[in-house]
């Protein structure tokens, strides 16, 4: 029986299908790339597969380090099996180095290393262009209670410590990243979505001659070229590192 029949949801970069087990879903990674709230769109052959493989390896690493995630296993190269979760409608961005919207909205210079990680929380709402929230606005909108928000913040800081070291070991600087969380069938908060160069900024430390070399979606956002080459490089470095352990 083909369990990939019922499409539950189609997003910009992924399709979610029903699984025979109602507590699980199948997440298929698409080759589509979007930026600036989908104002800019393109298709890159192999992108879905690369993001799926990169995400699966990172989820496995986080699970080994006691971070609860929705990831259950790979189904094939461009789809994974995950716990069905009720997504909390916030995007949790952690920044180690200033770049992107932080520099557009403040006077901080791009590339400034932050004294301690900054967590910015945005409302997950494309129509409103994912506005930046405050703690008070989160309370006002009753999106999540303070206790769960604290849990998510602590998890994000822990994930940052783990990922910073993980990427540093493969000569990449983890500049910032975006996470999404949800409640699983047991009511537990788990990390969801994906962790890939689509939602992390990764700067190459191998070609670090004073200029920023992005190996992430900024190659598409800023028309830098070499998009698939960069994602392939990330995937290869992760595989070489894991195989050498
Ligand atoms: N990000 C994301 N989805 C979004 C917005 C941001 O995955 O809808 C990621 C982005 O790839 C980067 C980090 O979150 O790694 C911080 O992005 P920023 O707020 O600087 O926004 P941007 O410069 O992408 O507009």
PDB file of C-alpha atoms and ligand atoms in Angstrom:
ATOM      1  CA  UNK A   1       0.000   0.000   0.000  1.00  0.00           C
ATOM      2  CA  UNK A   2       1.260   3.437  -0.853  1.00  0.00           C
ATOM      3  CA  UNK A   3       1.154   5.515   2.305  1.00  0.00           C
ATOM      4  CA  UNK A   4       2.136   8.710   0.450  1.00  0.00           C
ATOM      5  CA  UNK A   5      -1.311   9.355  -0.959  1.00  0.00           C
ATOM      6  CA  UNK A   6      -2.804  12.040   1.211  1.00  0.00           C
ATOM      7  CA  UNK A   7      -1.179  15.414   0.893  1.00  0.00           C
ATOM      8  CA  UNK A   8      -1.903  17.175   4.196  1.00  0.00           C
ATOM      9  CA  UNK A   9      -0.108  20.439   3.520  1.00  0.00           C
ATOM     10  CA  UNK A  10       2.149  22.024   0.932  1.00  0.00           C
ATOM     11  CA  UNK A  11       4.525  24.762   2.031  1.00  0.00           C
ATOM     12  CA  UNK A  12       7.169  26.731   0.140  1.00  0.00           C
ATOM     13  CA  UNK A  13       9.898  24.117   0.467  1.00  0.00           C
ATOM     14  CA  UNK A  14       8.161  20.977   1.726  1.00  0.00           C
ATOM     15  CA  UNK A  15       5.110  18.783   1.262  1.00  0.00           C
ATOM     16  CA  UNK A  16       3.587  16.926   4.210  1.00  0.00           C
ATOM     17  CA  UNK A  17       1.864  13.612   3.511  1.00  0.00           C
ATOM     18  CA  UNK A  18      -0.194  11.403   5.801  1.00  0.00           C
ATOM     19  CA  UNK A  19       1.409   8.254   7.201  1.00  0.00           C
ATOM     20  CA  UNK A  20      -0.407   4.982   7.925  1.00  0.00           C
ATOM     21  CA  UNK A  21       0.391   5.655  11.584  1.00  0.00           C
ATOM     22  CA  UNK A  22      -1.717   8.720  12.427  1.00  0.00           C
ATOM     23  CA  UNK A  23       0.909  10.018  14.876  1.00  0.00           C
ATOM     24  CA  UNK A  24       3.459  10.268  12.049  1.00  0.00           C
ATOM     25  CA  UNK A  25       3.842  12.207   8.795  1.00  0.00           C
ATOM     26  CA  UNK A  26       6.045  11.981   5.711  1.00  0.00           C
ATOM     27  CA  UNK A  27       7.907  15.184   4.891  1.00  0.00           C
ATOM     28  CA  UNK A  28       9.034  15.554   1.281  1.00  0.00           C
ATOM     29  CA  UNK A  29      11.634  18.218   0.532  1.00  0.00           C
ATOM     30  CA  UNK A  30      11.008  20.131  -2.706  1.00  0.00           C
ATOM     31  CA  UNK A  31      13.550  21.519  -5.159  1.00  0.00           C
ATOM     32  CA  UNK A  32      11.920  24.968  -4.924  1.00  0.00           C
ATOM     33  CA  UNK A  33      13.828  27.860  -3.401  1.00  0.00           C
ATOM     34  CA  UNK A  34      12.070  31.000  -2.229  1.00  0.00           C
ATOM     35  CA  UNK A  35      13.296  34.197  -0.622  1.00  0.00           C
ATOM     36  CA  UNK A  36      11.843  37.505   0.563  1.00  0.00           C
ATOM     37  CA  UNK A  37       8.544  35.856   1.535  1.00  0.00           C
ATOM     38  CA  UNK A  38       8.379  34.054  -1.838  1.00  0.00           C
ATOM     39  CA  UNK A  39       8.751  37.234  -3.928  1.00  0.00           C
ATOM     40  CA  UNK A  40      11.815  35.528  -5.399  1.00  0.00           C
ATOM     41  CA  UNK A  41      11.439  31.935  -6.596  1.00  0.00           C
ATOM     42  CA  UNK A  42      13.547  29.351  -8.415  1.00  0.00           C
ATOM     43  CA  UNK A  43      14.004  25.616  -8.734  1.00  0.00           C
ATOM     44  CA  UNK A  44      17.316  23.841  -8.195  1.00  0.00           C
ATOM     45  CA  UNK A  45      17.592  20.169  -9.157  1.00  0.00           C
ATOM     46  CA  UNK A  46      18.803  18.222  -6.141  1.00  0.00           C
ATOM     47  CA  UNK A  47      18.055  20.878  -3.522  1.00  0.00           C
ATOM     48  CA  UNK A  48      15.293  18.846  -1.869  1.00  0.00           C
ATOM     49  CA  UNK A  49      17.506  15.811  -1.569  1.00  0.00           C
ATOM     50  CA  UNK A  50      20.429  17.803  -0.164  1.00  0.00           C
ATOM     51  CA  UNK A  51      18.309  19.594   2.460  1.00  0.00           C
ATOM     52  CA  UNK A  52      16.637  16.339   3.471  1.00  0.00           C
ATOM     53  CA  UNK A  53      19.977  14.534   3.885  1.00  0.00           C
ATOM     54  CA  UNK A  54      21.607  17.471   5.702  1.00  0.00           C
ATOM     55  CA  UNK A  55      18.598  17.875   8.030  1.00  0.00           C
ATOM     56  CA  UNK A  56      18.450  14.166   8.811  1.00  0.00           C
ATOM     57  CA  UNK A  57      22.122  14.094   9.840  1.00  0.00           C
ATOM     58  CA  UNK A  58      21.688  17.176  12.021  1.00  0.00           C
ATOM     59  CA  UNK A  59      18.536  15.830  13.655  1.00  0.00           C
ATOM     60  CA  UNK A  60      20.360  12.549  14.383  1.00  0.00           C
ATOM     61  CA  UNK A  61      23.209  14.507  15.973  1.00  0.00           C
ATOM     62  CA  UNK A  62      20.793  16.559  18.107  1.00  0.00           C
ATOM     63  CA  UNK A  63      18.833  13.476  19.195  1.00  0.00           C
ATOM     64  CA  UNK A  64      22.125  11.820  20.268  1.00  0.00           C
ATOM     65  CA  UNK A  65      22.614  14.915  22.416  1.00  0.00           C
ATOM     66  CA  UNK A  66      19.209  14.674  24.113  1.00  0.00           C
ATOM     67  CA  UNK A  67      17.359  17.296  22.096  1.00  0.00           C
ATOM     68  CA  UNK A  68      13.804  16.091  21.412  1.00  0.00           C
ATOM     69  CA  UNK A  69      12.963  16.453  17.715  1.00  0.00           C
ATOM     70  CA  UNK A  70      10.167  15.310  15.404  1.00  0.00           C
ATOM     71  CA  UNK A  71      12.624  13.315  13.262  1.00  0.00           C
ATOM     72  CA  UNK A  72      12.101   9.551  13.148  1.00  0.00           C
ATOM     73  CA  UNK A  73      14.124   8.471  10.109  1.00  0.00           C
ATOM     74  CA  UNK A  74      14.751   8.837   6.385  1.00  0.00           C
ATOM     75  CA  UNK A  75      12.167   7.379   4.021  1.00  0.00           C
ATOM     76  CA  UNK A  76      14.252   8.011   0.941  1.00  0.00           C
ATOM     77  CA  UNK A  77      16.737  10.637  -0.193  1.00  0.00           C
ATOM     78  CA  UNK A  78      14.237  13.477  -0.328  1.00  0.00           C
ATOM     79  CA  UNK A  79      11.720  12.504   2.325  1.00  0.00           C
ATOM     80  CA  UNK A  80      11.747  11.731   6.022  1.00  0.00           C
ATOM     81  CA  UNK A  81       9.353  10.273   8.544  1.00  0.00           C
ATOM     82  CA  UNK A  82       8.567  12.541  11.471  1.00  0.00           C
ATOM     83  CA  UNK A  83       6.238  12.752  14.442  1.00  0.00           C
ATOM     84  CA  UNK A  84       3.052  14.614  13.615  1.00  0.00           C
ATOM     85  CA  UNK A  85       3.256  17.845  15.579  1.00  0.00           C
ATOM     86  CA  UNK A  86       1.064  20.865  16.154  1.00  0.00           C
ATOM     87  CA  UNK A  87       3.373  23.678  15.067  1.00  0.00           C
ATOM     88  CA  UNK A  88       3.617  26.658  17.427  1.00  0.00           C
ATOM     89  CA  UNK A  89       3.214  29.670  15.083  1.00  0.00           C
ATOM     90  CA  UNK A  90       6.506  31.374  15.915  1.00  0.00           C
ATOM     91  CA  UNK A  91       9.882  31.405  14.164  1.00  0.00           C
ATOM     92  CA  UNK A  92      12.718  31.362  16.666  1.00  0.00           C
ATOM     93  CA  UNK A  93      15.863  32.977  15.245  1.00  0.00           C
ATOM     94  CA  UNK A  94      19.157  32.729  17.102  1.00  0.00           C
ATOM     95  CA  UNK A  95      22.006  35.012  16.057  1.00  0.00           C
ATOM     96  CA  UNK A  96      25.692  34.595  16.929  1.00  0.00           C
ATOM     97  CA  UNK A  97      26.859  37.191  14.413  1.00  0.00           C
ATOM     98  CA  UNK A  98      24.886  40.172  13.111  1.00  0.00           C
ATOM     99  CA  UNK A  99      23.648  39.856   9.536  1.00  0.00           C
ATOM    100  CA  UNK A 100      20.457  40.001   7.463  1.00  0.00           C
ATOM    101  CA  UNK A 101      17.389  41.646   8.962  1.00  0.00           C
ATOM    102  CA  UNK A 102      19.142  42.568  12.241  1.00  0.00           C
ATOM    103  CA  UNK A 103      21.457  44.861  10.281  1.00  0.00           C
ATOM    104  CA  UNK A 104      18.647  46.236   8.126  1.00  0.00           C
ATOM    105  CA  UNK A 105      16.561  47.130  11.189  1.00  0.00           C
ATOM    106  CA  UNK A 106      19.277  48.404  13.539  1.00  0.00           C
ATOM    107  CA  UNK A 107      22.618  50.201  13.338  1.00  0.00           C
ATOM    108  CA  UNK A 108      24.658  47.047  14.028  1.00  0.00           C
ATOM    109  CA  UNK A 109      27.264  46.466  11.329  1.00  0.00           C
ATOM    110  CA  UNK A 110      27.085  43.192   9.333  1.00  0.00           C
ATOM    111  CA  UNK A 111      29.584  40.651  10.634  1.00  0.00           C
ATOM    112  CA  UNK A 112      29.672  41.977  14.221  1.00  0.00           C
ATOM    113  CA  UNK A 113      30.186  39.035  16.572  1.00  0.00           C
ATOM    114  CA  UNK A 114      27.555  39.329  19.313  1.00  0.00           C
ATOM    115  CA  UNK A 115      28.739  39.193  22.939  1.00  0.00           C
ATOM    116  CA  UNK A 116      26.078  36.589  23.670  1.00  0.00           C
ATOM    117  CA  UNK A 117      23.562  34.889  21.374  1.00  0.00           C
ATOM    118  CA  UNK A 118      20.503  36.994  20.515  1.00  0.00           C
ATOM    119  CA  UNK A 119      17.118  35.291  20.212  1.00  0.00           C
ATOM    120  CA  UNK A 120      14.532  37.048  18.029  1.00  0.00           C
ATOM    121  CA  UNK A 121      11.013  35.633  17.860  1.00  0.00           C
ATOM    122  CA  UNK A 122       8.819  36.272  14.817  1.00  0.00           C
ATOM    123  CA  UNK A 123       5.150  35.523  14.178  1.00  0.00           C
ATOM    124  CA  UNK A 124       4.841  32.739  11.597  1.00  0.00           C
ATOM    125  CA  UNK A 125       2.461  34.527   9.278  1.00  0.00           C
ATOM    126  CA  UNK A 126       3.281  35.055   5.594  1.00  0.00           C
ATOM    127  CA  UNK A 127       0.412  37.517   5.069  1.00  0.00           C
ATOM    128  CA  UNK A 128       1.918  39.800   7.711  1.00  0.00           C
ATOM    129  CA  UNK A 129       5.472  39.109   6.509  1.00  0.00           C
ATOM    130  CA  UNK A 130       6.506  37.324   9.741  1.00  0.00           C
ATOM    131  CA  UNK A 131       6.663  40.398  12.047  1.00  0.00           C
ATOM    132  CA  UNK A 132       9.095  40.562  14.971  1.00  0.00           C
ATOM    133  CA  UNK A 133       7.317  39.894  18.294  1.00  0.00           C
ATOM    134  CA  UNK A 134       7.914  41.058  21.847  1.00  0.00           C
ATOM    135  CA  UNK A 135       7.286  38.935  24.947  1.00  0.00           C
ATOM    136  CA  UNK A 136       4.305  41.171  25.715  1.00  0.00           C
ATOM    137  CA  UNK A 137       2.856  40.670  22.226  1.00  0.00           C
ATOM    138  CA  UNK A 138       3.326  36.904  22.570  1.00  0.00           C
ATOM    139  CA  UNK A 139       1.324  37.055  25.828  1.00  0.00           C
ATOM    140  CA  UNK A 140      -1.282  39.330  24.259  1.00  0.00           C
ATOM    141  CA  UNK A 141      -1.791  36.958  21.322  1.00  0.00           C
ATOM    142  CA  UNK A 142      -1.800  33.957  23.713  1.00  0.00           C
ATOM    143  CA  UNK A 143       0.490  32.070  21.300  1.00  0.00           C
ATOM    144  CA  UNK A 144       2.366  30.181  24.002  1.00  0.00           C
ATOM    145  CA  UNK A 145       2.576  30.416  27.796  1.00  0.00           C
ATOM    146  CA  UNK A 146       5.672  31.794  29.544  1.00  0.00           C
ATOM    147  CA  UNK A 147       6.793  28.400  30.808  1.00  0.00           C
ATOM    148  CA  UNK A 148       6.776  26.817  27.352  1.00  0.00           C
ATOM    149  CA  UNK A 149       8.424  29.894  25.860  1.00  0.00           C
ATOM    150  CA  UNK A 150      11.219  29.584  28.410  1.00  0.00           C
ATOM    151  CA  UNK A 151      11.580  25.906  27.556  1.00  0.00           C
ATOM    152  CA  UNK A 152      11.895  26.767  23.854  1.00  0.00           C
ATOM    153  CA  UNK A 153      14.417  29.517  24.596  1.00  0.00           C
ATOM    154  CA  UNK A 154      16.544  27.139  26.700  1.00  0.00           C
ATOM    155  CA  UNK A 155      16.344  24.450  23.993  1.00  0.00           C
ATOM    156  CA  UNK A 156      17.375  26.975  21.331  1.00  0.00           C
ATOM    157  CA  UNK A 157      20.435  28.056  23.358  1.00  0.00           C
ATOM    158  CA  UNK A 158      21.398  24.404  23.907  1.00  0.00           C
ATOM    159  CA  UNK A 159      20.928  23.617  20.191  1.00  0.00           C
ATOM    160  CA  UNK A 160      23.117  26.622  19.364  1.00  0.00           C
ATOM    161  CA  UNK A 161      25.963  25.351  21.560  1.00  0.00           C
ATOM    162  CA  UNK A 162      25.772  21.915  19.940  1.00  0.00           C
ATOM    163  CA  UNK A 163      25.473  23.189  16.372  1.00  0.00           C
ATOM    164  CA  UNK A 164      28.174  25.852  16.735  1.00  0.00           C
ATOM    165  CA  UNK A 165      30.673  23.156  17.702  1.00  0.00           C
ATOM    166  CA  UNK A 166      29.334  20.717  15.098  1.00  0.00           C
ATOM    167  CA  UNK A 167      29.758  23.246  12.284  1.00  0.00           C
ATOM    168  CA  UNK A 168      33.060  24.571  13.620  1.00  0.00           C
ATOM    169  CA  UNK A 169      34.421  21.024  13.345  1.00  0.00           C
ATOM    170  CA  UNK A 170      33.673  21.108   9.620  1.00  0.00           C
ATOM    171  CA  UNK A 171      35.125  24.605   9.233  1.00  0.00           C
ATOM    172  CA  UNK A 172      31.850  26.488   9.088  1.00  0.00           C
ATOM    173  CA  UNK A 173      30.843  29.524  11.114  1.00  0.00           C
ATOM    174  CA  UNK A 174      27.234  29.284  12.316  1.00  0.00           C
ATOM    175  CA  UNK A 175      26.115  32.906  11.972  1.00  0.00           C
ATOM    176  CA  UNK A 176      22.388  32.486  12.676  1.00  0.00           C
ATOM    177  CA  UNK A 177      19.519  30.051  12.224  1.00  0.00           C
ATOM    178  CA  UNK A 178      15.749  29.737  12.462  1.00  0.00           C
ATOM    179  CA  UNK A 179      13.933  27.011  14.391  1.00  0.00           C
ATOM    180  CA  UNK A 180      10.327  25.914  14.657  1.00  0.00           C
ATOM    181  CA  UNK A 181       8.813  23.911  17.495  1.00  0.00           C
ATOM    182  CA  UNK A 182       5.595  21.995  18.004  1.00  0.00           C
ATOM    183  CA  UNK A 183       3.666  19.755  20.406  1.00  0.00           C
ATOM    184  CA  UNK A 184       3.779  16.028  19.643  1.00  0.00           C
ATOM    185  CA  UNK A 185       1.018  13.479  20.382  1.00  0.00           C
ATOM    186  CA  UNK A 186       2.230  13.266  24.004  1.00  0.00           C
ATOM    187  CA  UNK A 187       1.975  17.039  24.430  1.00  0.00           C
ATOM    188  CA  UNK A 188       5.752  17.352  24.543  1.00  0.00           C
ATOM    189  CA  UNK A 189       7.526  20.274  22.851  1.00  0.00           C
ATOM    190  CA  UNK A 190       9.871  19.010  20.139  1.00  0.00           C
ATOM    191  CA  UNK A 191      12.024  20.659  17.488  1.00  0.00           C
ATOM    192  CA  UNK A 192      10.320  20.504  14.086  1.00  0.00           C
ATOM    193  CA  UNK A 193      10.784  21.770  10.522  1.00  0.00           C
ATOM    194  CA  UNK A 194      14.299  21.366   9.085  1.00  0.00           C
ATOM    195  CA  UNK A 195      17.869  22.400   9.794  1.00  0.00           C
ATOM    196  CA  UNK A 196      19.641  23.069   6.537  1.00  0.00           C
ATOM    197  CA  UNK A 197      21.423  25.856   4.645  1.00  0.00           C
ATOM    198  CA  UNK A 198      17.904  27.148   3.870  1.00  0.00           C
ATOM    199  CA  UNK A 199      17.440  28.269   7.458  1.00  0.00           C
ATOM    200  CA  UNK A 200      21.013  28.580   8.772  1.00  0.00           C
ATOM    201  CA  UNK A 201      23.654  31.076   7.732  1.00  0.00           C
ATOM    202  CA  UNK A 202      26.931  29.211   7.341  1.00  0.00           C
ATOM    203  CA  UNK A 203      30.140  30.997   6.443  1.00  0.00           C
ATOM    204  CA  UNK A 204      33.121  29.080   5.142  1.00  0.00           C
ATOM    205  CA  UNK A 205      36.136  29.146   7.459  1.00  0.00           C
ATOM    206  CA  UNK A 206      38.273  27.337   4.861  1.00  0.00           C
ATOM    207  CA  UNK A 207      38.178  30.275   2.438  1.00  0.00           C
ATOM    208  CA  UNK A 208      38.357  32.826   5.224  1.00  0.00           C
ATOM    209  CA  UNK A 209      40.550  35.538   3.694  1.00  0.00           C
ATOM    210  CA  UNK A 210      38.721  38.469   5.195  1.00  0.00           C
ATOM    211  CA  UNK A 211      35.668  38.186   2.974  1.00  0.00           C
ATOM    212  CA  UNK A 212      32.382  36.472   3.777  1.00  0.00           C
ATOM    213  CA  UNK A 213      31.867  33.235   1.840  1.00  0.00           C
ATOM    214  CA  UNK A 214      28.261  32.145   2.314  1.00  0.00           C
ATOM    215  CA  UNK A 215      27.467  28.458   1.842  1.00  0.00           C
ATOM    216  CA  UNK A 216      23.725  28.893   2.424  1.00  0.00           C
ATOM    217  CA  UNK A 217      20.541  30.413   0.998  1.00  0.00           C
ATOM    218  CA  UNK A 218      22.194  33.846   0.812  1.00  0.00           C
ATOM    219  CA  UNK A 219      23.753  32.529  -2.428  1.00  0.00           C
ATOM    220  CA  UNK A 220      20.218  32.574  -3.843  1.00  0.00           C
ATOM    221  CA  UNK A 221      18.943  35.651  -1.964  1.00  0.00           C
ATOM    222  CA  UNK A 222      21.904  37.733  -3.136  1.00  0.00           C
ATOM    223  CA  UNK A 223      22.448  36.133  -6.580  1.00  0.00           C
ATOM    224  CA  UNK A 224      25.903  34.849  -5.700  1.00  0.00           C
ATOM    225  CA  UNK A 225      25.695  31.723  -7.917  1.00  0.00           C
ATOM    226  CA  UNK A 226      27.012  28.278  -6.985  1.00  0.00           C
ATOM    227  CA  UNK A 227      23.905  27.418  -4.978  1.00  0.00           C
ATOM    228  CA  UNK A 228      23.868  23.622  -5.392  1.00  0.00           C
ATOM    229  CA  UNK A 229      27.669  23.543  -5.182  1.00  0.00           C
ATOM    230  CA  UNK A 230      27.491  25.187  -1.739  1.00  0.00           C
ATOM    231  CA  UNK A 231      24.769  22.849  -0.444  1.00  0.00           C
ATOM    232  CA  UNK A 232      26.688  19.839  -1.812  1.00  0.00           C
ATOM    233  CA  UNK A 233      29.807  21.072  -0.018  1.00  0.00           C
ATOM    234  CA  UNK A 234      27.894  21.247   3.298  1.00  0.00           C
ATOM    235  CA  UNK A 235      26.492  17.744   2.790  1.00  0.00           C
ATOM    236  CA  UNK A 236      29.937  16.345   1.889  1.00  0.00           C
ATOM    237  CA  UNK A 237      31.628  17.959   4.886  1.00  0.00           C
ATOM    238  CA  UNK A 238      28.940  16.575   7.230  1.00  0.00           C
ATOM    239  CA  UNK A 239      29.262  13.068   5.749  1.00  0.00           C
ATOM    240  CA  UNK A 240      33.073  13.096   5.859  1.00  0.00           C
ATOM    241  CA  UNK A 241      32.986  14.275   9.480  1.00  0.00           C
ATOM    242  CA  UNK A 242      30.450  11.666  10.575  1.00  0.00           C
ATOM    243  CA  UNK A 243      32.275   8.864   8.731  1.00  0.00           C
ATOM    244  CA  UNK A 244      35.592   9.873  10.305  1.00  0.00           C
ATOM    245  CA  UNK A 245      34.218   9.608  13.890  1.00  0.00           C
TER     246      UNK A 245
HETATM  247  N1  LIG B   1      15.171  32.536   8.270  1.00  0.00           N
HETATM  248  C1  LIG B   1      14.357  31.506   7.836  1.00  0.00           C
HETATM  249  N2  LIG B   1      13.069  31.797   7.459  1.00  0.00           N
HETATM  250  C2  LIG B   1      12.551  33.040   7.502  1.00  0.00           C
HETATM  251  C3  LIG B   1      13.380  34.098   7.951  1.00  0.00           C
HETATM  252  C4  LIG B   1      14.683  33.813   8.322  1.00  0.00           C
HETATM  253  O1  LIG B   1      14.778  30.362   7.799  1.00  0.00           O
HETATM  254  O2  LIG B   1      11.368  33.217   7.159  1.00  0.00           O
HETATM  255  C5  LIG B   1      16.554  32.261   8.689  1.00  0.00           C
HETATM  256  C6  LIG B   1      17.581  32.825   7.727  1.00  0.00           C
HETATM  257  O3  LIG B   1      17.936  31.861   6.772  1.00  0.00           O
HETATM  258  C7  LIG B   1      18.720  33.164   8.623  1.00  0.00           C
HETATM  259  C8  LIG B   1      18.066  33.504   9.966  1.00  0.00           C
HETATM  260  O4  LIG B   1      16.773  32.902   9.921  1.00  0.00           O
HETATM  261  O5  LIG B   1      19.560  32.022   8.805  1.00  0.00           O
HETATM  262  C9  LIG B   1      17.954  34.979  10.232  1.00  0.00           C
HETATM  263  O6  LIG B   1      17.316  35.593   9.139  1.00  0.00           O
HETATM  264  P1  LIG B   1      17.050  37.166   9.141  1.00  0.00           P
HETATM  265  O7  LIG B   1      16.083  37.510  10.218  1.00  0.00           O
HETATM  266  O8  LIG B   1      18.347  37.860   9.152  1.00  0.00           O
HETATM  267  O9  LIG B   1      16.245  37.431   7.833  1.00  0.00           O
HETATM  268  P2  LIG B   1      16.684  37.588   6.308  1.00  0.00           P
HETATM  269  O10 LIG B   1      17.980  38.257   6.234  1.00  0.00           O
HETATM  270  O11 LIG B   1      16.716  36.177   5.814  1.00  0.00           O
HETATM  271  O12 LIG B   1      15.555  38.372   5.729  1.00  0.00           O
END
